[in-house]
mmCIF file with all atom_site columns, C-alpha atoms in Angstrom:
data_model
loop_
_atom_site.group_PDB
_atom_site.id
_atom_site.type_symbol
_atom_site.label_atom_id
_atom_site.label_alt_id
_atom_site.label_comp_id
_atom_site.label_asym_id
_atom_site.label_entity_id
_atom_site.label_seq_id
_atom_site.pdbx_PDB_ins_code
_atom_site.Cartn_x
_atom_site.Cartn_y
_atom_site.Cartn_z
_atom_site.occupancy
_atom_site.B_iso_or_equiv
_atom_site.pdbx_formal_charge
_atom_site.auth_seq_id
_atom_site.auth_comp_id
_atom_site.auth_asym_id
_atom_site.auth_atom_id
_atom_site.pdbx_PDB_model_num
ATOM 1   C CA . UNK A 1 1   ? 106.138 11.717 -34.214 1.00 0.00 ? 24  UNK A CA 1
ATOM 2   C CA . UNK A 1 2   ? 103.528 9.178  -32.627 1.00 0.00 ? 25  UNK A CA 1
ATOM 3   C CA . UNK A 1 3   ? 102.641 11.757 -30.000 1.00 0.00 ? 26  UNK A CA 1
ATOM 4   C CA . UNK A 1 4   ? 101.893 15.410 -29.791 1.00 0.00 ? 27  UNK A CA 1
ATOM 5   C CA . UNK A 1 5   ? 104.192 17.017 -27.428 1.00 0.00 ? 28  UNK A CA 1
ATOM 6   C CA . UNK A 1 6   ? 103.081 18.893 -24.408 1.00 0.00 ? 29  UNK A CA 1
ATOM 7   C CA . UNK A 1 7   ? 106.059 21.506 -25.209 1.00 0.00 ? 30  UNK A CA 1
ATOM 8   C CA . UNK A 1 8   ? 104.978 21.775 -28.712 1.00 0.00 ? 31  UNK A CA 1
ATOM 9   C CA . UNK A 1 9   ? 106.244 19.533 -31.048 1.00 0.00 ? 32  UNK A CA 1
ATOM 10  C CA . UNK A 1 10  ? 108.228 22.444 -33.383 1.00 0.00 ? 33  UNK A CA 1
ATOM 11  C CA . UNK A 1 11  ? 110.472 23.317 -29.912 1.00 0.00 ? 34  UNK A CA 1
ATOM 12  C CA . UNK A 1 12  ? 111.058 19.440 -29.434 1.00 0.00 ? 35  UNK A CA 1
ATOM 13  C CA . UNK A 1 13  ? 112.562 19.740 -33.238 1.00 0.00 ? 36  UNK A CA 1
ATOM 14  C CA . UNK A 1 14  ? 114.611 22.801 -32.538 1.00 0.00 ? 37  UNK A CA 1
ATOM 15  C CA . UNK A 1 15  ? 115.767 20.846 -29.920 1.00 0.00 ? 38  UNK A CA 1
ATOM 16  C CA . UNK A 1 16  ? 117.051 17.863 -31.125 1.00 0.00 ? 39  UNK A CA 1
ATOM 17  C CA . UNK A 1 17  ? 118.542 20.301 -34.401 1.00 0.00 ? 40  UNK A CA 1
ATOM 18  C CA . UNK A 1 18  ? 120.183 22.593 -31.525 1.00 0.00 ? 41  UNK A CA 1
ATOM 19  C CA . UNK A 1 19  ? 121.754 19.387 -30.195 1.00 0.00 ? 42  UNK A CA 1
ATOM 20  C CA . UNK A 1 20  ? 122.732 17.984 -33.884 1.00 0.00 ? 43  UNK A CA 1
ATOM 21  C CA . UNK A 1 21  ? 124.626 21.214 -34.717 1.00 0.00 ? 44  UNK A CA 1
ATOM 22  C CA . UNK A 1 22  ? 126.573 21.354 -31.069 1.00 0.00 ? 45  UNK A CA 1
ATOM 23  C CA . UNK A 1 23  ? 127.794 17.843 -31.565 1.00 0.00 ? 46  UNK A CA 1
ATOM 24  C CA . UNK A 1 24  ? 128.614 17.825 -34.994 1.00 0.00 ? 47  UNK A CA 1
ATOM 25  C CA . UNK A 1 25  ? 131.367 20.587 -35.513 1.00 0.00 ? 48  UNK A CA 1
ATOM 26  C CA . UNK A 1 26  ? 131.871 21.803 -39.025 1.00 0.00 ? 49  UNK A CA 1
ATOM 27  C CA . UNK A 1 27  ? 128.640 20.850 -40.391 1.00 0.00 ? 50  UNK A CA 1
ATOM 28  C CA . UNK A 1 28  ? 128.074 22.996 -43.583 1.00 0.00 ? 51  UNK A CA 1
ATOM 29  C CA . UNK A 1 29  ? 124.351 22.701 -44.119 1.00 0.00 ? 52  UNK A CA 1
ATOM 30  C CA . UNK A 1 30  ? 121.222 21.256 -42.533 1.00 0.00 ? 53  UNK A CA 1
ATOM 31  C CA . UNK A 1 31  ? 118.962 18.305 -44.102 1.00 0.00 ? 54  UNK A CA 1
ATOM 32  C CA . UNK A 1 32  ? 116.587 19.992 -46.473 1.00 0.00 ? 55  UNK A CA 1
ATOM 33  C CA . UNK A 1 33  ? 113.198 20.896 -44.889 1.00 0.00 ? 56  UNK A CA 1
ATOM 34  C CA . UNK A 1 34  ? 111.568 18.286 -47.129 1.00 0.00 ? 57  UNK A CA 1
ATOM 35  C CA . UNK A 1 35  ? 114.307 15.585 -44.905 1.00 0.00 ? 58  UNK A CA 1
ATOM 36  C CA . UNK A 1 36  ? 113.545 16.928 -42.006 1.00 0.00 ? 59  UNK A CA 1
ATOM 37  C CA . UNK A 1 37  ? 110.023 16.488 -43.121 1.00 0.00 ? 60  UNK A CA 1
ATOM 38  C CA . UNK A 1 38  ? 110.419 12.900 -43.187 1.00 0.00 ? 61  UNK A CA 1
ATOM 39  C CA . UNK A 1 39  ? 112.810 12.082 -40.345 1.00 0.00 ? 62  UNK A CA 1
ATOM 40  C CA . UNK A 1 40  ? 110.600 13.641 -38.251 1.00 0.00 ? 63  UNK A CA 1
ATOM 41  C CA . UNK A 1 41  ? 107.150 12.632 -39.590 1.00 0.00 ? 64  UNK A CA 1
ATOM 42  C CA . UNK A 1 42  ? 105.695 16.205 -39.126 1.00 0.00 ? 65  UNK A CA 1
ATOM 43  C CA . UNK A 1 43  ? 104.888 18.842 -41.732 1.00 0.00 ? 66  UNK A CA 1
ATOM 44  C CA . UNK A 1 44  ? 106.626 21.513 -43.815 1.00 0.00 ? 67  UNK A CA 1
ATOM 45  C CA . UNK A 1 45  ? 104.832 24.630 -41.068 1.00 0.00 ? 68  UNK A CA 1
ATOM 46  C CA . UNK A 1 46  ? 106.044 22.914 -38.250 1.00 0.00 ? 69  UNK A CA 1
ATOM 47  C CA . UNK A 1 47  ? 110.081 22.394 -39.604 1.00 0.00 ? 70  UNK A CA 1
ATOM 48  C CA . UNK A 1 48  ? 110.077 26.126 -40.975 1.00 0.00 ? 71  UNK A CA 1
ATOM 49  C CA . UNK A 1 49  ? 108.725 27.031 -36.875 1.00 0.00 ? 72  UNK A CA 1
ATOM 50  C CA . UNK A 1 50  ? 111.339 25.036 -35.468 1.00 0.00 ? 73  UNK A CA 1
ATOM 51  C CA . UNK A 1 51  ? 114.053 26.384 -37.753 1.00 0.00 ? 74  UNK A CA 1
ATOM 52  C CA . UNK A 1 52  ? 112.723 30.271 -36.975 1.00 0.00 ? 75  UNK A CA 1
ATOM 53  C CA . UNK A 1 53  ? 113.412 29.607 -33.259 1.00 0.00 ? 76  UNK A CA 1
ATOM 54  C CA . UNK A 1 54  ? 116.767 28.581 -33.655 1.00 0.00 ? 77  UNK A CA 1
ATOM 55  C CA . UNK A 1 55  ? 117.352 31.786 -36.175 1.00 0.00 ? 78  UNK A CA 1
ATOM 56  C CA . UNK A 1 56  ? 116.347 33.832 -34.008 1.00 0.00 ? 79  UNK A CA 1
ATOM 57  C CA . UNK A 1 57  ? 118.971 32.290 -30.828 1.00 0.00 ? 80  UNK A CA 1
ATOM 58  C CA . UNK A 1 58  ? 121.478 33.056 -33.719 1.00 0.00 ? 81  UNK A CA 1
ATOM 59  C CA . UNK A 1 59  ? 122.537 29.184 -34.553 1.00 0.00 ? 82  UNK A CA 1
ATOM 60  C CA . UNK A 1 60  ? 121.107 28.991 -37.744 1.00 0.00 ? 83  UNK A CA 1
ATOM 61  C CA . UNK A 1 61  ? 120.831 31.535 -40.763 1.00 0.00 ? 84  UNK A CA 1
ATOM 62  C CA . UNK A 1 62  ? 119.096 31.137 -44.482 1.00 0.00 ? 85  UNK A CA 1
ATOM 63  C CA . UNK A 1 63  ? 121.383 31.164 -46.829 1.00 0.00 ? 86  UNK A CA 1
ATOM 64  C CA . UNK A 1 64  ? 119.371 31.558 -50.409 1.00 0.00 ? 87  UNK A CA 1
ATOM 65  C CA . UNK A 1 65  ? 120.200 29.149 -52.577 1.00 0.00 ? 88  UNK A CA 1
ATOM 66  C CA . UNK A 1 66  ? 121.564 26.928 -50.139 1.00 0.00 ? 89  UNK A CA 1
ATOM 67  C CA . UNK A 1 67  ? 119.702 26.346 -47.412 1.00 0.00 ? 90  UNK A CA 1
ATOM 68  C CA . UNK A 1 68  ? 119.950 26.010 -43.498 1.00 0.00 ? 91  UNK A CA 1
ATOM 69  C CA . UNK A 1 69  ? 123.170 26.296 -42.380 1.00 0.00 ? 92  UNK A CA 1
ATOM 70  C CA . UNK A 1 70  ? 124.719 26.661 -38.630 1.00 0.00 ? 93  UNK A CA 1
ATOM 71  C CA . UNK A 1 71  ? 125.174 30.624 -38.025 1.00 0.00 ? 94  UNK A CA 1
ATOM 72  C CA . UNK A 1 72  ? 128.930 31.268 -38.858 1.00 0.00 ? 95  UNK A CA 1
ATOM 73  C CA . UNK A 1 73  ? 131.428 32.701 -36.157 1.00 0.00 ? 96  UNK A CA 1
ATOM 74  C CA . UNK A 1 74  ? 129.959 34.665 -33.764 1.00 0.00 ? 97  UNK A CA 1
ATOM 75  C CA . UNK A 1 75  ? 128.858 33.710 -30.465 1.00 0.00 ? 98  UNK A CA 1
ATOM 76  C CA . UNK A 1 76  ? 126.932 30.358 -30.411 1.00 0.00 ? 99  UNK A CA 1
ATOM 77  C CA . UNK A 1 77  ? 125.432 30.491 -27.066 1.00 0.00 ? 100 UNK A CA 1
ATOM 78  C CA . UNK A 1 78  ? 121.237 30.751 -27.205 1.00 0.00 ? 101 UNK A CA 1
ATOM 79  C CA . UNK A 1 79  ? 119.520 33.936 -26.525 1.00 0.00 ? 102 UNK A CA 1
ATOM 80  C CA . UNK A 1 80  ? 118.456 33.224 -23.610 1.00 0.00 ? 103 UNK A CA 1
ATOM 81  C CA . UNK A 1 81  ? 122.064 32.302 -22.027 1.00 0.00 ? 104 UNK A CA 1
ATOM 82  C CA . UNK A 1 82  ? 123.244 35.863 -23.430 1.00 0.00 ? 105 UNK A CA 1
ATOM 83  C CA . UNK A 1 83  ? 120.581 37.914 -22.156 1.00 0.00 ? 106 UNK A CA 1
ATOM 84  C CA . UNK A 1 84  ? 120.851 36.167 -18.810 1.00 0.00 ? 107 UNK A CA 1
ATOM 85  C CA . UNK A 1 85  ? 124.968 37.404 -19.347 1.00 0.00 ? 108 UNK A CA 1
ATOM 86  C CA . UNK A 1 86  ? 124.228 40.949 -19.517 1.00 0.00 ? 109 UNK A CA 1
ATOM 87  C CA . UNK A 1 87  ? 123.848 40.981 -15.978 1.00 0.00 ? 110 UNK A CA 1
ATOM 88  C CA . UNK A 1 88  ? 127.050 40.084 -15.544 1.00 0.00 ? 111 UNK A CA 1
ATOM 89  C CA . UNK A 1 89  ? 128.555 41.693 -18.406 1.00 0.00 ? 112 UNK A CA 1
ATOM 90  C CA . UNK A 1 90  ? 126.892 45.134 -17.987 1.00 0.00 ? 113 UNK A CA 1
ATOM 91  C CA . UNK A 1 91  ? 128.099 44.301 -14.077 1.00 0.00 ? 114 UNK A CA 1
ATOM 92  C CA . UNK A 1 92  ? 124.509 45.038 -13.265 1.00 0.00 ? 115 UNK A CA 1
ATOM 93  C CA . UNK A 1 93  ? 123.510 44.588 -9.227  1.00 0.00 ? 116 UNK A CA 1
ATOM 94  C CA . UNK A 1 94  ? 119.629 43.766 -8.085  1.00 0.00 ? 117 UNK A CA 1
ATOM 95  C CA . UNK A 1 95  ? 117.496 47.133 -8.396  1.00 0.00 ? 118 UNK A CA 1
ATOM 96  C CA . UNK A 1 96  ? 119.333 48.250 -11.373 1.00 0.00 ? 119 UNK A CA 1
ATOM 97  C CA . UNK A 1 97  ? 117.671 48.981 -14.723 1.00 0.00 ? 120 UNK A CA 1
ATOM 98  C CA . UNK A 1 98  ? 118.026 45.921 -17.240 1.00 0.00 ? 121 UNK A CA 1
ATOM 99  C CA . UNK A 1 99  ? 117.909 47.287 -21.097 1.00 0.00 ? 122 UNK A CA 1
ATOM 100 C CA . UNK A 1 100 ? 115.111 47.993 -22.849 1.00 0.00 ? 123 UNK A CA 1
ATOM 101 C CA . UNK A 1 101 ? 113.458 45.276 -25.143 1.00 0.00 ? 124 UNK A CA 1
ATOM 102 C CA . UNK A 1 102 ? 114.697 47.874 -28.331 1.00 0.00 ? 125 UNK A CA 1
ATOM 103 C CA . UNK A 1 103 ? 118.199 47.964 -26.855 1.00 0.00 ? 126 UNK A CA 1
ATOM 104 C CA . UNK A 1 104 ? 118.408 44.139 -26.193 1.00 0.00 ? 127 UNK A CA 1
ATOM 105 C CA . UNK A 1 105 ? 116.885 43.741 -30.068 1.00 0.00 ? 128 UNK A CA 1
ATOM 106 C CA . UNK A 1 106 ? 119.625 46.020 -31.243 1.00 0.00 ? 129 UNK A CA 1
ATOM 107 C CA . UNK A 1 107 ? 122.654 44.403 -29.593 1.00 0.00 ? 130 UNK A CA 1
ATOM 108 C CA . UNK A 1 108 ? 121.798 40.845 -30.467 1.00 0.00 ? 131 UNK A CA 1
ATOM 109 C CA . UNK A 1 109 ? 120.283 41.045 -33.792 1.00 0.00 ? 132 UNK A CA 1
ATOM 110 C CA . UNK A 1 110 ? 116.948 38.870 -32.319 1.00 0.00 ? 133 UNK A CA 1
ATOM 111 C CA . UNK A 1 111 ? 113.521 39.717 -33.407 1.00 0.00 ? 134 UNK A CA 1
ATOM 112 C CA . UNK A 1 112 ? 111.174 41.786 -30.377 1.00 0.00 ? 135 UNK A CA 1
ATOM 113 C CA . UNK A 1 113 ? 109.114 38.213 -30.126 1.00 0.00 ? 136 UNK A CA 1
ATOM 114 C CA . UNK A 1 114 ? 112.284 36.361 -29.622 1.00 0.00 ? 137 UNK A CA 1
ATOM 115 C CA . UNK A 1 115 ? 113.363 39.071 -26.762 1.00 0.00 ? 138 UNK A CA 1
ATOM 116 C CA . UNK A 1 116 ? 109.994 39.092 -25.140 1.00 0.00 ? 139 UNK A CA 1
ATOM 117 C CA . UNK A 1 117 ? 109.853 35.398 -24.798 1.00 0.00 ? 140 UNK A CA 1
ATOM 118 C CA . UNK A 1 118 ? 113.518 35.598 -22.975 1.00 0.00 ? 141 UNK A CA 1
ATOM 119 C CA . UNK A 1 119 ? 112.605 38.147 -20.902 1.00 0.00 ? 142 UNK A CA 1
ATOM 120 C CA . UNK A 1 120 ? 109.174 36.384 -19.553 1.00 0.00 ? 143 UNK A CA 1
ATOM 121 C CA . UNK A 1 121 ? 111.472 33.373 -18.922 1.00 0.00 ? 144 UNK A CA 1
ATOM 122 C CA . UNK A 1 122 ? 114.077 35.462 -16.962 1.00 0.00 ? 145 UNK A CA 1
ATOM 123 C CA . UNK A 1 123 ? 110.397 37.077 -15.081 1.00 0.00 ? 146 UNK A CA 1
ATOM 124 C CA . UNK A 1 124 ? 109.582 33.731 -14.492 1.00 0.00 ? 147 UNK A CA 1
ATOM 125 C CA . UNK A 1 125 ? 113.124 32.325 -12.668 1.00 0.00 ? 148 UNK A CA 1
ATOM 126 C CA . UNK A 1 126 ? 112.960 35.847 -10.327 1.00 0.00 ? 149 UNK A CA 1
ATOM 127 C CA . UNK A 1 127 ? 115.882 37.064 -12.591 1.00 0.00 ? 150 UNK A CA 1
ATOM 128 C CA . UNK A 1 128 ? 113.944 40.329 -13.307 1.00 0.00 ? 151 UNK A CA 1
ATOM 129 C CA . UNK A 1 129 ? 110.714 42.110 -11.938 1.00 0.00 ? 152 UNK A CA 1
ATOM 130 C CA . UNK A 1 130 ? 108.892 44.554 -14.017 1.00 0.00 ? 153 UNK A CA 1
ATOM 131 C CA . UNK A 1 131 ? 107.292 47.624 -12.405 1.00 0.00 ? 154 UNK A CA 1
ATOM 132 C CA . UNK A 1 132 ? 104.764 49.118 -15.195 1.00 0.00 ? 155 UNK A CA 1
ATOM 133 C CA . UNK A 1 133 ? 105.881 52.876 -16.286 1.00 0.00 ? 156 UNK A CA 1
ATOM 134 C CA . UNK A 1 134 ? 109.694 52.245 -15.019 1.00 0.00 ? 157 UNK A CA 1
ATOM 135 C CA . UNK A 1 135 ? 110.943 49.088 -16.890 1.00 0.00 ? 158 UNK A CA 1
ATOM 136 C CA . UNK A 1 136 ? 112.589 46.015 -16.376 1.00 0.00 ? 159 UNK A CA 1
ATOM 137 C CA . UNK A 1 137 ? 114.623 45.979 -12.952 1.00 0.00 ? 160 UNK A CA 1
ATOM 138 C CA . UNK A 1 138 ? 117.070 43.008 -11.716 1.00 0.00 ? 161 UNK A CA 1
ATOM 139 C CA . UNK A 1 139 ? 116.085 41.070 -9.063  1.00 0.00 ? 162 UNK A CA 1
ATOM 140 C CA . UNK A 1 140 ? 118.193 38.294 -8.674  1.00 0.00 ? 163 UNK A CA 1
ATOM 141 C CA . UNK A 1 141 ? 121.984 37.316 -9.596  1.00 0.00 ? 164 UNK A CA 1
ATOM 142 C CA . UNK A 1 142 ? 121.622 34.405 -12.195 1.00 0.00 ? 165 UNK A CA 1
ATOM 143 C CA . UNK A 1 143 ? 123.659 31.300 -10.686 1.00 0.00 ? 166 UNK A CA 1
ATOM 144 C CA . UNK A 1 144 ? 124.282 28.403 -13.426 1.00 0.00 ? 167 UNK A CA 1
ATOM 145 C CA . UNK A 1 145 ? 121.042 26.809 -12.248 1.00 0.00 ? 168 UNK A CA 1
ATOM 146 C CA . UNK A 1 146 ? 118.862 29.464 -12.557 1.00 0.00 ? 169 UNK A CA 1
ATOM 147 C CA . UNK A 1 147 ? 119.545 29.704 -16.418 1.00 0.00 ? 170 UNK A CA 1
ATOM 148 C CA . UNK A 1 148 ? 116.242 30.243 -18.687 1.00 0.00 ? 171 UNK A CA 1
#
């Protein structure tokens, strides 16, 4: 990559990977790092990062021995999308109680980093307020433009 990316260039990676593995259905495993390596002119740290993002959103798993592959069955929407759909789901109205961070690790498999950076997004679009000592609250309704 000629440039460093403001966004960091790992997430512009997981990106463009995200976006491979949506268009090309029935894919059975992903380049090799050491490929990726190359077609993307950055180093072995920075593939590995890009590849633990999308792990952790649930479209890719390690399979030893193999490699990369897309994440089989299950739902293939990104974190984000389906801890913005709990609100919904768990038919949640503003002022209610949103799940814990322990709750929301438990019921989609994601790492506590993974679920903290969701949840500052959602803080960030007014989706959720915090108010230390009680939790995570809703504050807003998501609409399909105020996605994280």
């Amino acid at each position: 990559m000629p440039q460093a990316s403001p966004r960091g260039t790992y997430l512009v990676i997981a990106e463009a990977l995200r976006a491979e593995i949506q268009e090309g259905e029935g894919i059975g495993t992903l380049p090799s790092e050491a490929d990726m390596m190359r077609s993307h002119g950055v180093g072995r740290n920075t593939v590995r990062r890009a590849l633990k993002v999308l792990e952790a959103d649930g479209i890719v798993e390690s399979v030893p021995g193999i490699g990369w592959r897309p994440a089989r069955g299950g739902d293939r929407r990104s974190l984000a999308e389906r801890m913005t759909d709990v609100i919904a789901e768990d038919s949640l109205s503003v002022g209610d109680a949103y799940p814990s961070e322990a709750k929301l690790c438990e019921r989609f498999g994601a790492s506590r980093t993974a679920v903290r950076r969701v949840l500052a997004q959602m803080e960030g679009n007014g989706l959720l307020t915090t108010v230390h000592g009680k939790g995570r609250t809703v504050r807003a309704l998501p609409t399909p433009t105020t996605r994280p």
